Amino acid sequence: MTHPTHTPYDGSAKPFTIGLIPLDLTRWIEPDADLGRYLDEKQRLFREHLSEIFVAEEDTQATQQEVLDLLSAYLTDHHPQTFRRDGDLVSVADHSVDLGDPSLPPLLKAGTLVADDLVIMRRKEDGWHLVAGHVAFPSSWSLQEKFGRPMQAIHADVPGFGEGTRNATLITRIFDNLQVSQPVERLNWSVNTTGELFLSASKHRRPQVATPPTLETRFARVERQTLRKLPVSGDILFTIRVYVDPIAIIASHPRALALASSFAAQLEALDEHQTAYKGLIHQKAELVRQLRALAAT
């Protein structure tokens, strides 16, 4: 087993908080050995589920192109051994993307270069709206359902983040004041019964798994999210990189005992509404017990 790339359940990122920190732009996108697997899955989803993974309002074409130009330049400049460019053709893993292909929307082309999902947010009268997105790996939400909606509506079912809450007001203020020169990032985590990347159905709509939860059969799904204000359009690009590992992977980590203890503590600290939102009502107690046992070894 390899070690998990990010471990926000170590206490560095508290659940249901905004938790944004400044982002070093040299670390904006983090391609790794899994890139080919993610791009293969994006290609499959493009063929079989395009309407579920891509949306765009008609007046976002220029911003989509801005994203494609910014991202392709960044990747070839910062990761030249992984991304090779010859004219309009960018080669990565076993894939090639023609940046000049007029048959594909620019954001769709951008998304096929990276493991990250890409979302464009735009300021309107009533807040920041999701106006375009290439989201192949949603964590129990539907891109079609969120499309065109303002941030407070997107977060309506997240405990403590609905319309009128302090967090909703803070998020709008953060988006309004985000500077081109200072992007930000955050991490969060969830627990799932599958290691699949494409999870478009809400946890609350999926049938309960009958098998008892174990650290081997439950998966820690970590999201690394970045926010970057685009210099030309003024829109905001939201990137989401998903990492999925069985929780048992932390047993091989050099800080295994501390990680198990902190993960158990974060689970225990979830209140009833937070536990329900994460789909853990029937699993939390047993997972905490097993994590405590691991921490005691």
mmCIF file of N, CA, C and O in Angstrom, residues 203-278:
data_model
loop_
_atom_site.group_PDB
_atom_site.id
_atom_site.type_symbol
_atom_site.label_atom_id
_atom_site.label_comp_id
_atom_site.label_asym_id
_atom_site.label_seq_id
_atom_site.Cartn_x
_atom_site.Cartn_y
_atom_site.Cartn_z
ATOM 1 N N LYS A 203 -25.540 10.605 -1.201
ATOM 2 C CA LYS A 203 -25.465 9.511 -0.222
ATOM 3 C C LYS A 203 -26.857 9.121 0.259
ATOM 4 O O LYS A 203 -27.145 7.968 0.534
ATOM 5 N N HIS A 204 -27.733 10.116 0.360
ATOM 6 C CA HIS A 204 -29.062 9.889 0.930
ATOM 7 C C HIS A 204 -29.984 9.157 -0.049
ATOM 8 O O HIS A 204 -31.042 8.689 0.342
ATOM 9 N N ARG A 205 -29.579 9.070 -1.323
ATOM 10 C CA ARG A 205 -30.397 8.388 -2.316
ATOM 11 C C ARG A 205 -29.868 6.990 -2.618
ATOM 12 O O ARG A 205 -30.489 6.247 -3.363
ATOM 13 N N ARG A 206 -28.685 6.666 -2.094
ATOM 14 C CA ARG A 206 -28.124 5.346 -2.350
ATOM 15 C C ARG A 206 -28.607 4.361 -1.287
ATOM 16 O O ARG A 206 -28.747 4.724 -0.108
ATOM 17 N N PRO A 207 -28.859 3.115 -1.682
ATOM 18 C CA PRO A 207 -29.318 2.132 -0.699
ATOM 19 C C PRO A 207 -28.243 1.851 0.342
ATOM 20 O O PRO A 207 -27.046 1.920 0.060
ATOM 21 N N GLN A 208 -28.686 1.548 1.556
ATOM 22 C CA GLN A 208 -27.746 1.212 2.621
ATOM 23 C C GLN A 208 -27.005 -0.076 2.277
ATOM 24 O O GLN A 208 -27.594 -1.023 1.760
ATOM 25 N N VAL A 209 -25.697 -0.073 2.541
ATOM 26 C CA VAL A 209 -24.889 -1.276 2.323
ATOM 27 C C VAL A 209 -25.080 -2.196 3.516
ATOM 28 O O VAL A 209 -24.952 -1.784 4.673
ATOM 29 N N ALA A 210 -25.380 -3.464 3.227
ATOM 30 C CA ALA A 210 -25.717 -4.396 4.304
ATOM 31 C C ALA A 210 -24.496 -4.876 5.070
ATOM 32 O O ALA A 210 -24.593 -5.251 6.237
ATOM 33 N N THR A 211 -23.327 -4.863 4.433
ATOM 34 C CA THR A 211 -22.130 -5.391 5.096
ATOM 35 C C THR A 211 -21.676 -4.448 6.209
ATOM 36 O O THR A 211 -21.733 -3.230 6.058
ATOM 37 N N PRO A 212 -21.234 -5.015 7.338
ATOM 38 C CA PRO A 212 -20.749 -4.178 8.443
ATOM 39 C C PRO A 212 -19.544 -3.346 7.991
ATOM 40 O O PRO A 212 -18.721 -3.813 7.202
ATOM 41 N N PRO A 213 -19.429 -2.118 8.461
ATOM 42 C CA PRO A 213 -18.304 -1.275 8.046
ATOM 43 C C PRO A 213 -16.986 -1.761 8.636
ATOM 44 O O PRO A 213 -16.918 -2.153 9.805
ATOM 45 N N THR A 214 -15.966 -1.789 7.809
ATOM 46 C CA THR A 214 -14.607 -2.068 8.265
ATOM 47 C C THR A 214 -13.679 -1.041 7.642
ATOM 48 O O THR A 214 -14.039 -0.368 6.662
ATOM 49 N N LEU A 215 -12.482 -0.922 8.167
ATOM 50 C CA LEU A 215 -11.522 0.031 7.618
ATOM 51 C C LEU A 215 -11.083 -0.391 6.219
ATOM 52 O O LEU A 215 -10.640 0.445 5.427
ATOM 53 N N GLU A 216 -11.223 -1.678 5.906
ATOM 54 C CA GLU A 216 -10.854 -2.170 4.577
ATOM 55 C C GLU A 216 -11.950 -1.918 3.544
ATOM 56 O O GLU A 216 -11.660 -1.771 2.346
ATOM 57 N N THR A 217 -13.213 -1.878 3.972
ATOM 58 C CA THR A 217 -14.314 -1.748 3.022
ATOM 59 C C THR A 217 -14.931 -0.354 2.997
ATOM 60 O O THR A 217 -15.883 -0.114 2.251
ATOM 61 N N ARG A 218 -14.409 0.551 3.796
ATOM 62 C CA ARG A 218 -14.854 1.940 3.750
ATOM 63 C C ARG A 218 -13.696 2.813 3.264
ATOM 64 O O ARG A 218 -12.536 2.571 3.596
ATOM 65 N N PHE A 219 -14.042 3.807 2.458
ATOM 66 C CA PHE A 219 -13.029 4.585 1.748
ATOM 67 C C PHE A 219 -13.035 6.044 2.207
ATOM 68 O O PHE A 219 -14.094 6.668 2.311
ATOM 69 N N ALA A 220 -11.847 6.544 2.485
ATOM 70 C CA ALA A 220 -11.689 7.970 2.773
ATOM 71 C C ALA A 220 -11.570 8.703 1.438
ATOM 72 O O ALA A 220 -10.677 8.423 0.640
ATOM 73 N N ARG A 221 -12.508 9.601 1.196
ATOM 74 C CA ARG A 221 -12.521 10.375 -0.049
ATOM 75 C C ARG A 221 -12.108 11.811 0.294
ATOM 76 O O ARG A 221 -12.848 12.531 0.962
ATOM 77 N N VAL A 222 -10.934 12.189 -0.137
ATOM 78 C CA VAL A 222 -10.375 13.500 0.185
ATOM 79 C C VAL A 222 -10.453 14.397 -1.043
ATOM 80 O O VAL A 222 -10.145 13.964 -2.160
ATOM 81 N N GLU A 223 -10.885 15.620 -0.847
ATOM 82 C CA GLU A 223 -10.903 16.610 -1.921
ATOM 83 C C GLU A 223 -9.890 17.709 -1.634
ATOM 84 O O GLU A 223 -9.904 18.294 -0.550
ATOM 85 N N ARG A 224 -9.033 17.961 -2.601
ATOM 86 C CA ARG A 224 -8.168 19.152 -2.558
ATOM 87 C C ARG A 224 -8.781 20.179 -3.506
ATOM 88 O O ARG A 224 -8.858 19.966 -4.713
ATOM 89 N N GLN A 225 -9.233 21.285 -2.955
ATOM 90 C CA GLN A 225 -9.933 22.304 -3.727
ATOM 91 C C GLN A 225 -9.085 23.572 -3.803
ATOM 92 O O GLN A 225 -8.445 23.952 -2.821
ATOM 93 N N THR A 226 -9.075 24.207 -4.979
ATOM 94 C CA THR A 226 -8.405 25.499 -5.105
ATOM 95 C C THR A 226 -9.364 26.515 -5.722
ATOM 96 O O THR A 226 -10.266 26.156 -6.488
ATOM 97 N N LEU A 227 -9.165 27.763 -5.371
ATOM 98 C CA LEU A 227 -9.919 28.875 -5.935
ATOM 99 C C LEU A 227 -8.931 29.865 -6.534
ATOM 100 O O LEU A 227 -7.995 30.313 -5.850
ATOM 101 N N ARG A 228 -9.145 30.202 -7.791
ATOM 102 C CA ARG A 228 -8.238 31.133 -8.467
ATOM 103 C C ARG A 228 -9.053 32.141 -9.266
ATOM 104 O O ARG A 228 -9.841 31.760 -10.140
ATOM 105 N N LYS A 229 -8.864 33.425 -8.961
ATOM 106 C CA LYS A 229 -9.569 34.456 -9.722
ATOM 107 C C LYS A 229 -8.892 34.633 -11.067
ATOM 108 O O LYS A 229 -7.667 34.777 -11.156
ATOM 109 N N LEU A 230 -9.687 34.629 -12.139
ATOM 110 C CA LEU A 230 -9.144 34.725 -13.482
ATOM 111 C C LEU A 230 -8.872 36.187 -13.833
ATOM 112 O O LEU A 230 -9.737 37.051 -13.620
ATOM 113 N N PRO A 231 -7.690 36.491 -14.355
ATOM 114 C CA PRO A 231 -7.282 37.893 -14.525
ATOM 115 C C PRO A 231 -8.047 38.666 -15.588
ATOM 116 O O PRO A 231 -8.178 39.884 -15.491
ATOM 117 N N VAL A 232 -8.565 37.998 -16.606
ATOM 118 C CA VAL A 232 -9.234 38.711 -17.700
ATOM 119 C C VAL A 232 -10.726 38.860 -17.421
ATOM 120 O O VAL A 232 -11.276 39.968 -17.411
ATOM 121 N N SER A 233 -11.407 37.764 -17.174
ATOM 122 C CA SER A 233 -12.865 37.781 -16.994
ATOM 123 C C SER A 233 -13.290 38.235 -15.606
ATOM 124 O O SER A 233 -14.401 38.744 -15.429
ATOM 125 N N GLY A 234 -12.437 38.005 -14.600
ATOM 126 C CA GLY A 234 -12.843 38.256 -13.221
ATOM 127 C C GLY A 234 -13.676 37.146 -12.627
ATOM 128 O O GLY A 234 -14.067 37.211 -11.455
ATOM 129 N N ASP A 235 -13.963 36.108 -13.410
ATOM 130 C CA ASP A 235 -14.645 34.933 -12.877
ATOM 131 C C ASP A 235 -13.671 34.145 -11.997
ATOM 132 O O ASP A 235 -12.471 34.432 -11.953
ATOM 133 N N ILE A 236 -14.185 33.155 -11.286
ATOM 134 C CA ILE A 236 -13.344 32.349 -10.397
ATOM 135 C C ILE A 236 -13.344 30.910 -10.876
ATOM 136 O O ILE A 236 -14.403 30.332 -11.171
ATOM 137 N N LEU A 237 -12.147 30.337 -10.972
ATOM 138 C CA LEU A 237 -12.006 28.923 -11.321
ATOM 139 C C LEU A 237 -11.831 28.123 -10.046
ATOM 140 O O LEU A 237 -10.934 28.377 -9.245
ATOM 141 N N PHE A 238 -12.719 27.156 -9.881
ATOM 142 C CA PHE A 238 -12.725 26.267 -8.719
ATOM 143 C C PHE A 238 -12.255 24.901 -9.210
ATOM 144 O O PHE A 238 -12.869 24.313 -10.093
ATOM 145 N N THR A 239 -11.134 24.399 -8.675
ATOM 146 C CA THR A 239 -10.653 23.074 -9.065
ATOM 147 C C THR A 239 -10.834 22.107 -7.901
ATOM 148 O O THR A 239 -10.711 22.489 -6.745
ATOM 149 N N ILE A 240 -11.132 20.867 -8.242
ATOM 150 C CA ILE A 240 -11.372 19.825 -7.231
ATOM 151 C C ILE A 240 -10.613 18.566 -7.643
ATOM 152 O O ILE A 240 -10.932 17.960 -8.669
ATOM 153 N N ARG A 241 -9.628 18.179 -6.856
ATOM 154 C CA ARG A 241 -8.929 16.914 -7.100
ATOM 155 C C ARG A 241 -9.357 15.929 -6.021
ATOM 156 O O ARG A 241 -9.228 16.201 -4.821
ATOM 157 N N VAL A 242 -9.846 14.781 -6.457
ATOM 158 C CA VAL A 242 -10.347 13.752 -5.550
ATOM 159 C C VAL A 242 -9.292 12.661 -5.372
ATOM 160 O O VAL A 242 -8.694 12.201 -6.346
ATOM 161 N N TYR A 243 -9.091 12.262 -4.132
ATOM 162 C CA TYR A 243 -8.228 11.127 -3.797
ATOM 163 C C TYR A 243 -9.080 10.120 -3.018
ATOM 164 O O TYR A 243 -9.765 10.509 -2.065
ATOM 165 N N VAL A 244 -9.049 8.850 -3.415
ATOM 166 C CA VAL A 244 -9.858 7.835 -2.752
ATOM 167 C C VAL A 244 -8.977 6.657 -2.333
ATOM 168 O O VAL A 244 -8.287 6.067 -3.168
ATOM 169 N N ASP A 245 -8.983 6.358 -1.041
ATOM 170 C CA ASP A 245 -8.202 5.240 -0.511
ATOM 171 C C ASP A 245 -9.022 4.511 0.545
ATOM 172 O O ASP A 245 -9.797 5.148 1.280
ATOM 173 N N PRO A 246 -8.858 3.187 0.678
ATOM 174 C CA PRO A 246 -9.473 2.514 1.831
ATOM 175 C C PRO A 246 -8.916 3.111 3.118
ATOM 176 O O PRO A 246 -7.726 3.446 3.192
ATOM 177 N N ILE A 247 -9.771 3.280 4.116
ATOM 178 C CA ILE A 247 -9.303 3.878 5.368
ATOM 179 C C ILE A 247 -8.132 3.082 5.940
ATOM 180 O O ILE A 247 -7.225 3.645 6.558
ATOM 181 N N ALA A 248 -8.119 1.784 5.687
ATOM 182 C CA ALA A 248 -7.053 0.922 6.212
ATOM 183 C C ALA A 248 -5.674 1.333 5.743
ATOM 184 O O ALA A 248 -4.669 0.937 6.352
ATOM 185 N N ILE A 249 -5.585 2.167 4.698
ATOM 186 C CA ILE A 249 -4.283 2.569 4.185
ATOM 187 C C ILE A 249 -3.471 3.347 5.225
ATOM 188 O O ILE A 249 -2.239 3.361 5.181
ATOM 189 N N ILE A 250 -4.164 3.975 6.159
ATOM 190 C CA ILE A 250 -3.418 4.765 7.145
ATOM 191 C C ILE A 250 -2.582 3.884 8.061
ATOM 192 O O ILE A 250 -1.645 4.366 8.701
ATOM 193 N N ALA A 251 -2.880 2.577 8.109
ATOM 194 C CA ALA A 251 -2.083 1.670 8.947
ATOM 195 C C ALA A 251 -0.632 1.602 8.484
ATOM 196 O O ALA A 251 0.259 1.289 9.286
ATOM 197 N N SER A 252 -0.382 1.899 7.195
ATOM 198 C CA SER A 252 0.984 1.850 6.667
ATOM 199 C C SER A 252 1.692 3.195 6.751
ATOM 200 O O SER A 252 2.851 3.314 6.352
ATOM 201 N N HIS A 253 1.002 4.199 7.253
ATOM 202 C CA HIS A 253 1.573 5.546 7.321
ATOM 203 C C HIS A 253 2.533 5.660 8.500
ATOM 204 O O HIS A 253 2.299 5.046 9.551
ATOM 205 N N PRO A 254 3.627 6.418 8.352
ATOM 206 C CA PRO A 254 4.549 6.600 9.489
ATOM 207 C C PRO A 254 3.885 7.170 10.734
ATOM 208 O O PRO A 254 4.332 6.919 11.852
ATOM 209 N N ARG A 255 2.786 7.920 10.537
ATOM 210 C CA ARG A 255 2.056 8.494 11.677
ATOM 211 C C ARG A 255 0.723 7.771 11.870
ATOM 212 O O ARG A 255 -0.277 8.382 12.237
ATOM 213 N N ALA A 256 0.725 6.470 11.642
ATOM 214 C CA ALA A 256 -0.517 5.695 11.643
ATOM 215 C C ALA A 256 -1.314 5.857 12.934
ATOM 216 O O ALA A 256 -2.533 6.080 12.900
ATOM 217 N N LEU A 257 -0.667 5.750 14.075
ATOM 218 C CA LEU A 257 -1.394 5.805 15.351
ATOM 219 C C LEU A 257 -2.036 7.173 15.559
ATOM 220 O O LEU A 257 -3.195 7.261 15.980
ATOM 221 N N ALA A 258 -1.299 8.219 15.240
ATOM 222 C CA ALA A 258 -1.839 9.571 15.401
ATOM 223 C C ALA A 258 -2.979 9.820 14.418
ATOM 224 O O ALA A 258 -3.997 10.446 14.770
ATOM 225 N N LEU A 259 -2.833 9.345 13.172
ATOM 226 C CA LEU A 259 -3.888 9.532 12.179
ATOM 227 C C LEU A 259 -5.162 8.793 12.569
ATOM 228 O O LEU A 259 -6.265 9.333 12.448
ATOM 229 N N ALA A 260 -5.009 7.561 13.031
ATOM 230 C CA ALA A 260 -6.181 6.791 13.447
ATOM 231 C C ALA A 260 -6.896 7.480 14.599
ATOM 232 O O ALA A 260 -8.136 7.560 14.636
ATOM 233 N N SER A 261 -6.122 7.987 15.556
ATOM 234 C CA SER A 261 -6.707 8.668 16.714
ATOM 235 C C SER A 261 -7.430 9.950 16.305
ATOM 236 O O SER A 261 -8.555 10.215 16.752
ATOM 237 N N SER A 262 -6.797 10.745 15.435
ATOM 238 C CA SER A 262 -7.415 12.016 15.035
ATOM 239 C C SER A 262 -8.629 11.779 14.144
ATOM 240 O O SER A 262 -9.633 12.506 14.239
ATOM 241 N N PHE A 263 -8.580 10.748 13.287
ATOM 242 C CA PHE A 263 -9.727 10.419 12.438
ATOM 243 C C PHE A 263 -10.915 10.018 13.316
ATOM 244 O O PHE A 263 -12.057 10.474 13.125
ATOM 245 N N ALA A 264 -10.666 9.190 14.318
ATOM 246 C CA ALA A 264 -11.727 8.787 15.242
ATOM 247 C C ALA A 264 -12.300 9.995 15.965
ATOM 248 O O ALA A 264 -13.522 10.119 16.131
ATOM 249 N N ALA A 265 -11.431 10.892 16.394
ATOM 250 C CA ALA A 265 -11.880 12.083 17.122
ATOM 251 C C ALA A 265 -12.747 12.972 16.233
ATOM 252 O O ALA A 265 -13.762 13.526 16.685
ATOM 253 N N GLN A 266 -12.364 13.117 14.946
ATOM 254 C CA GLN A 266 -13.168 13.945 14.049
ATOM 255 C C GLN A 266 -14.534 13.313 13.789
ATOM 256 O O GLN A 266 -15.550 14.016 13.716
ATOM 257 N N LEU A 267 -14.561 12.007 13.650
ATOM 258 C CA LEU A 267 -15.849 11.335 13.475
ATOM 259 C C LEU A 267 -16.737 11.519 14.709
ATOM 260 O O LEU A 267 -17.928 11.818 14.598
ATOM 261 N N GLU A 268 -16.155 11.319 15.878
ATOM 262 C CA GLU A 268 -16.916 11.462 17.124
ATOM 263 C C GLU A 268 -17.465 12.867 17.302
ATOM 264 O O GLU A 268 -18.533 13.068 17.887
ATOM 265 N N ALA A 269 -16.733 13.861 16.803
ATOM 266 C CA ALA A 269 -17.119 15.261 17.011
ATOM 267 C C ALA A 269 -18.268 15.700 16.111
ATOM 268 O O ALA A 269 -18.857 16.769 16.335
ATOM 269 N N LEU A 270 -18.607 14.910 15.108
ATOM 270 C CA LEU A 270 -19.704 15.276 14.220
ATOM 271 C C LEU A 270 -21.026 15.241 14.971
ATOM 272 O O LEU A 270 -21.321 14.275 15.682
ATOM 273 N N ASP A 271 -21.821 16.297 14.823
ATOM 274 C CA ASP A 271 -23.131 16.278 15.469
ATOM 275 C C ASP A 271 -24.108 15.473 14.614
ATOM 276 O O ASP A 271 -23.752 14.929 13.557
ATOM 277 N N GLU A 272 -25.352 15.383 15.065
ATOM 278 C CA GLU A 272 -26.340 14.532 14.397
ATOM 279 C C GLU A 272 -26.573 14.942 12.950
ATOM 280 O O GLU A 272 -26.632 14.092 12.050
ATOM 281 N N HIS A 273 -26.691 16.263 12.694
ATOM 282 C CA HIS A 273 -26.947 16.736 11.338
ATOM 283 C C HIS A 273 -25.735 16.511 10.443
ATOM 284 O O HIS A 273 -25.876 16.120 9.274
ATOM 285 N N GLN A 274 -24.549 16.744 10.976
ATOM 286 C CA GLN A 274 -23.330 16.531 10.204
ATOM 287 C C GLN A 274 -23.128 15.057 9.888
ATOM 288 O O GLN A 274 -22.737 14.697 8.776
ATOM 289 N N THR A 275 -23.415 14.203 10.864
ATOM 290 C CA THR A 275 -23.286 12.757 10.656
ATOM 291 C C THR A 275 -24.248 12.290 9.568
ATOM 292 O O THR A 275 -23.886 11.494 8.693
ATOM 293 N N ALA A 276 -25.476 12.798 9.600
ATOM 294 C CA ALA A 276 -26.463 12.418 8.585
ATOM 295 C C ALA A 276 -26.036 12.919 7.212
ATOM 296 O O ALA A 276 -26.157 12.196 6.207
ATOM 297 N N TYR A 277 -25.530 14.137 7.135
ATOM 298 C CA TYR A 277 -25.102 14.695 5.850
ATOM 299 C C TYR A 277 -23.999 13.848 5.220
ATOM 300 O O TYR A 277 -23.969 13.622 4.011
ATOM 301 N N LYS A 278 -23.079 13.355 6.052
ATOM 302 C CA LYS A 278 -21.987 12.523 5.555
ATOM 303 C C LYS A 278 -22.392 11.061 5.352
ATOM 304 O O LYS A 278 -21.573 10.232 4.956
#
